[in-house]
Amino acid sequence: MWGVRALFGVGLLVTSRGACVRACTGTCPRVCENPYKASAARQACTMANTIKYLEFPFFGGGWLPSYSQEEAQHIDEELFSEYSFSVDQLMELAGQSCAIAVAKGYPLQSLLKSTPRVLVVCGPGNNGGDGLVCARHLKLFGYDPTVLYPKRPNKQLFHNLTTQCEKMEIAFLSKMPETAVPTCWKTSTITPVSKQSSAACLNDFRPVALTAMVMKCFEKLVLSHLKATLPPSPRMPFLLFHSALTHLDNRNTYVHMLCVPLHGSNIIIKFAHDTTVIRHISDDDETAYREELQHLATWCSSNNLSLSTEKTKELIVDYRKSKGCTHSPVHINGTEVERVSSFKFLGVHISEDLPWTLNTSGQEGIPASLFPEETKEGPSAEEIDEVYNLVVDAIFGFSFKGAVREPFGDILSVLKKVTVPIASVDIPSGWDVEKGSSDGIQPDMLISLTAPKQAAAHFVGRYHYLGGRFVPPALEKKYKLGLPQYPGTDCVCQLN
Amino acid sequence: MYCSQVHMSSLALTLSLSLSLSSKVEMEVLVTELLKDYHFGQQQLIEIWGHACAVAITKAYPLSSLSKKQPTVLVICGPEQNGSIGLVCARHLRIFEYEPTIYYPKRSPHSLHQDFTIQCEKMDIPFLSYLPTEVQLINDAYNLVIDSILGPETDLQDVKEPYSGILATLKQVKIPIASVDVPSGWDSDEASTDGINPEVLISLMAPKKCATSFSGKHFLAGRFLPYDMQKKYELNLPEFPGTECFIEL
């Protein structure tokens, strides 16, 4: 049996926040007899005299030693150097314990919201890595984690963990422009649904959308959000102009703009989709452009989309003083495309000389910034409360020291206001590793890894788990970790 | 409705198909993809597999069910990945309070695998320097043998000493044998003819084709495969209960 219990002589009983802690220095610990390897006990005695640590009560009786930041760092170093563990090995075990503890404390059936969404906030160091592994395991257990990972360290280990999560289709939040739409939203399986019980011809099938429903809804939501943040004058055509104009800055260039409406015919599938092909031409070389149109025509026909050439308009923007050649008309499917000097696109008038007068009233030119202002880092407290069932805090671990750097200061202040439970990995982020913090975040669950740190004495949440079941017995004896018995083969042990 | 009919029949089809069995080649391709595209690390995977194996063993042979006074277990490790998985399994068994002893005749030269050896040594797990050929000694000293000698990647033509000798000894032991991934000496794609006869088989990730001729307790261990991969390779894995990392098939 392992249970190494260290009992000490006289200590000072200090009450703080209802939790009793005993601060004491070691004299001579009483060690249980271990039939497998008893000789190491004497070695542990000398170590005990140099270590100063706190004990705090835990469920199941007894006192559990907890460690200072320095001791925790020594234990970690030894695991990697003497015991030859690798960071990814231990991180995998630690992250897995965190996920299991979360699953025990907040089982899927107990979650209040209709989807089992969980927010995992990952910091810039190893604690963040633990969070990434935890998110991956939570996904396997049936939860729906989203990771907020604003500062990613440039180390292969973290790149790998991030890739593993992304490939599990776990959404990552950082800044708006970096957010990626999951690939599964962009793919769709097309299943034709027949209108009658027996379908005789293609027209007996209902119209089919090529974009997945989710993506369509998403696009609508994004559009409404964008519209809300954009100033009155529409900016979408700006992107079109911006690309055209930057190209035109080069010598001997002009731009073709082809506005192609694609309509379904009555025979096949009905839908409407307008496509614009913009081609930047340099040095009068139009071959690529014409080839592309050919490809477009072929693609359309092979995908049962009928290109409406009659309604296609072409506009050429050519600022050159001496036109190299007269622009011959393009053909699509044998029919000539009408050239116009202006058309309407997305509600905006576009004409050959790209003026903006028709669309602006007295405003000059094109605004300098073409993109909406960057949104703030991460969601707000209300958003979190509305969307997620709980938050896993994997921001800072036991090596945290000093001031909190942005963007984590903001994130922590948001976390202080959320009402959904927070589960902290190893140390509640922002807390002093030894003294705790009275005005820091107050998590509902704490998952101490390897051994509890002194700050755990100040933890007042409902669940305190011990995770990271990989400590070699010799290490446990050396530092007199006094770890409790883990039940069966569980990787977590509840302490309160 | 047309659509729902199609759905129902395909669902029925999936249920009737039992777990699909993977060939050696498929497994190799899968693992390569895990390492290259999904960026899993080798040590990470071996840790996951070893840990899951150990948990499955405790389910198959709980501490209370062991007949000898001490919960001793003999773990025989081969030279390649299968052996390293055995090392990690032994380490976790130690944490779960078993008393593993390792026999690791030919150590792998890879530094990754050497780390696993050191971790075991530091966990105070004894390493045997030779395997007694007296089968009775093994029967008396240990409660069970964990066979992590040869895995699905082994080329069976290539099996040399000391493994052929070990396999011969194993065929004669009376205590139960639990094999990791594939029973050593069996061809992973075909049924076995005269190989060792384990009581328990712990398949990693997905069962191999040779599992059809296995008649003992069969576990599937290792819960980490992304759903994309499961669909892509049509693994049809069963649902793991709760937060468990293994399931009895």
PDB file of N, CA and C in Angstrom, chain A residues 489, chain B residues 52-53 55-60 202 219-223 239-241 243-248:
ATOM      1  N   THR A 489      -8.894   2.366 -10.830  1.00  0.00           N
ATOM      2  CA  THR A 489      -8.002   2.795 -11.897  1.00  0.00           C
ATOM      3  C   THR A 489      -8.307   4.217 -12.326  1.00  0.00           C
TER       4      THR A 489
ATOM      5  N   ALA B  52      -4.316   2.795 -21.542  1.00  0.00           N
ATOM      6  CA  ALA B  52      -5.600   2.125 -21.780  1.00  0.00           C
ATOM      7  C   ALA B  52      -5.471   0.614 -21.589  1.00  0.00           C
ATOM      8  N   CYS B  53      -4.350   0.036 -22.026  1.00  0.00           N
ATOM      9  CA  CYS B  53      -4.109  -1.395 -21.823  1.00  0.00           C
ATOM     10  C   CYS B  53      -4.150  -1.737 -20.357  1.00  0.00           C
ATOM     11  N   VAL B  55      -5.554  -0.199 -17.927  1.00  0.00           N
ATOM     12  CA  VAL B  55      -6.901  -0.099 -17.374  1.00  0.00           C
ATOM     13  C   VAL B  55      -7.731  -1.320 -17.767  1.00  0.00           C
ATOM     14  N   ALA B  56      -7.562  -1.772 -19.020  1.00  0.00           N
ATOM     15  CA  ALA B  56      -8.311  -2.954 -19.461  1.00  0.00           C
ATOM     16  C   ALA B  56      -7.883  -4.178 -18.667  1.00  0.00           C
ATOM     17  N   ILE B  57      -6.586  -4.303 -18.398  1.00  0.00           N
ATOM     18  CA  ILE B  57      -6.090  -5.446 -17.628  1.00  0.00           C
ATOM     19  C   ILE B  57      -6.715  -5.455 -16.241  1.00  0.00           C
ATOM     20  N   THR B  58      -6.813  -4.279 -15.626  1.00  0.00           N
ATOM     21  CA  THR B  58      -7.393  -4.266 -14.285  1.00  0.00           C
ATOM     22  C   THR B  58      -8.853  -4.665 -14.329  1.00  0.00           C
ATOM     23  N   LYS B  59      -9.507  -4.420 -15.455  1.00  0.00           N
ATOM     24  CA  LYS B  59     -10.891  -4.839 -15.574  1.00  0.00           C
ATOM     25  C   LYS B  59     -10.955  -6.353 -15.749  1.00  0.00           C
ATOM     26  N   ALA B  60     -10.048  -6.901 -16.557  1.00  0.00           N
ATOM     27  CA  ALA B  60     -10.084  -8.337 -16.814  1.00  0.00           C
ATOM     28  C   ALA B  60      -9.579  -9.132 -15.619  1.00  0.00           C
ATOM     29  N   ILE B 202      -6.208  -7.375 -26.133  1.00  0.00           N
ATOM     30  CA  ILE B 202      -6.553  -5.959 -26.027  1.00  0.00           C
ATOM     31  C   ILE B 202      -6.178  -5.299 -27.342  1.00  0.00           C
ATOM     32  N   PHE B 219     -10.969  -6.913 -25.635  1.00  0.00           N
ATOM     33  CA  PHE B 219     -11.174  -5.515 -25.280  1.00  0.00           C
ATOM     34  C   PHE B 219     -10.684  -4.621 -26.404  1.00  0.00           C
ATOM     35  N   LEU B 220     -11.292  -3.458 -26.501  1.00  0.00           N
ATOM     36  CA  LEU B 220     -10.791  -2.433 -27.421  1.00  0.00           C
ATOM     37  C   LEU B 220     -10.304  -1.295 -26.531  1.00  0.00           C
ATOM     38  N   ALA B 221      -9.045  -0.912 -26.689  1.00  0.00           N
ATOM     39  CA  ALA B 221      -8.518   0.128 -25.806  1.00  0.00           C
ATOM     40  C   ALA B 221      -7.967   1.290 -26.614  1.00  0.00           C
ATOM     41  N   GLY B 222      -7.995   2.465 -26.007  1.00  0.00           N
ATOM     42  CA  GLY B 222      -7.434   3.638 -26.673  1.00  0.00           C
ATOM     43  C   GLY B 222      -8.526   4.496 -27.251  1.00  0.00           C
ATOM     44  N   ARG B 223      -8.923   5.495 -26.494  1.00  0.00           N
ATOM     45  CA  ARG B 223     -10.032   6.344 -26.910  1.00  0.00           C
ATOM     46  C   ARG B 223      -9.493   7.724 -27.261  1.00  0.00           C
ATOM     47  N   GLU B 239     -19.506   2.714 -28.995  1.00  0.00           N
ATOM     48  CA  GLU B 239     -19.383   3.871 -28.114  1.00  0.00           C
ATOM     49  C   GLU B 239     -18.755   3.466 -26.803  1.00  0.00           C
ATOM     50  N   PHE B 240     -17.747   4.199 -26.401  1.00  0.00           N
ATOM     51  CA  PHE B 240     -17.126   3.916 -25.114  1.00  0.00           C
ATOM     52  C   PHE B 240     -18.070   4.376 -24.014  1.00  0.00           C
ATOM     53  N   PRO B 241     -18.214   3.602 -22.950  1.00  0.00           N
ATOM     54  CA  PRO B 241     -19.124   4.034 -21.879  1.00  0.00           C
ATOM     55  C   PRO B 241     -18.532   5.185 -21.091  1.00  0.00           C
ATOM     56  N   THR B 243     -16.683   7.901 -19.357  1.00  0.00           N
ATOM     57  CA  THR B 243     -15.379   8.482 -19.635  1.00  0.00           C
ATOM     58  C   THR B 243     -14.319   7.391 -19.739  1.00  0.00           C
ATOM     59  N   GLU B 244     -14.745   6.151 -19.920  1.00  0.00           N
ATOM     60  CA  GLU B 244     -13.784   5.047 -19.983  1.00  0.00           C
ATOM     61  C   GLU B 244     -12.969   5.097 -21.262  1.00  0.00           C
ATOM     62  N   CYS B 245     -11.738   4.579 -21.167  1.00  0.00           N
ATOM     63  CA  CYS B 245     -10.896   4.571 -22.361  1.00  0.00           C
ATOM     64  C   CYS B 245     -10.825   3.192 -22.982  1.00  0.00           C
ATOM     65  N   PHE B 246     -11.669   2.244 -22.523  1.00  0.00           N
ATOM     66  CA  PHE B 246     -11.635   0.919 -23.121  1.00  0.00           C
ATOM     67  C   PHE B 246     -13.055   0.382 -23.087  1.00  0.00           C
ATOM     68  N   ILE B 247     -13.283  -0.656 -23.877  1.00  0.00           N
ATOM     69  CA  ILE B 247     -14.612  -1.266 -23.863  1.00  0.00           C
ATOM     70  C   ILE B 247     -14.464  -2.751 -24.150  1.00  0.00           C
ATOM     71  N   GLU B 248     -15.284  -3.559 -23.496  1.00  0.00           N
ATOM     72  CA  GLU B 248     -15.204  -4.988 -23.736  1.00  0.00           C
ATOM     73  C   GLU B 248     -16.076  -5.311 -24.945  1.00  0.00           C
TER      74      GLU B 248
END
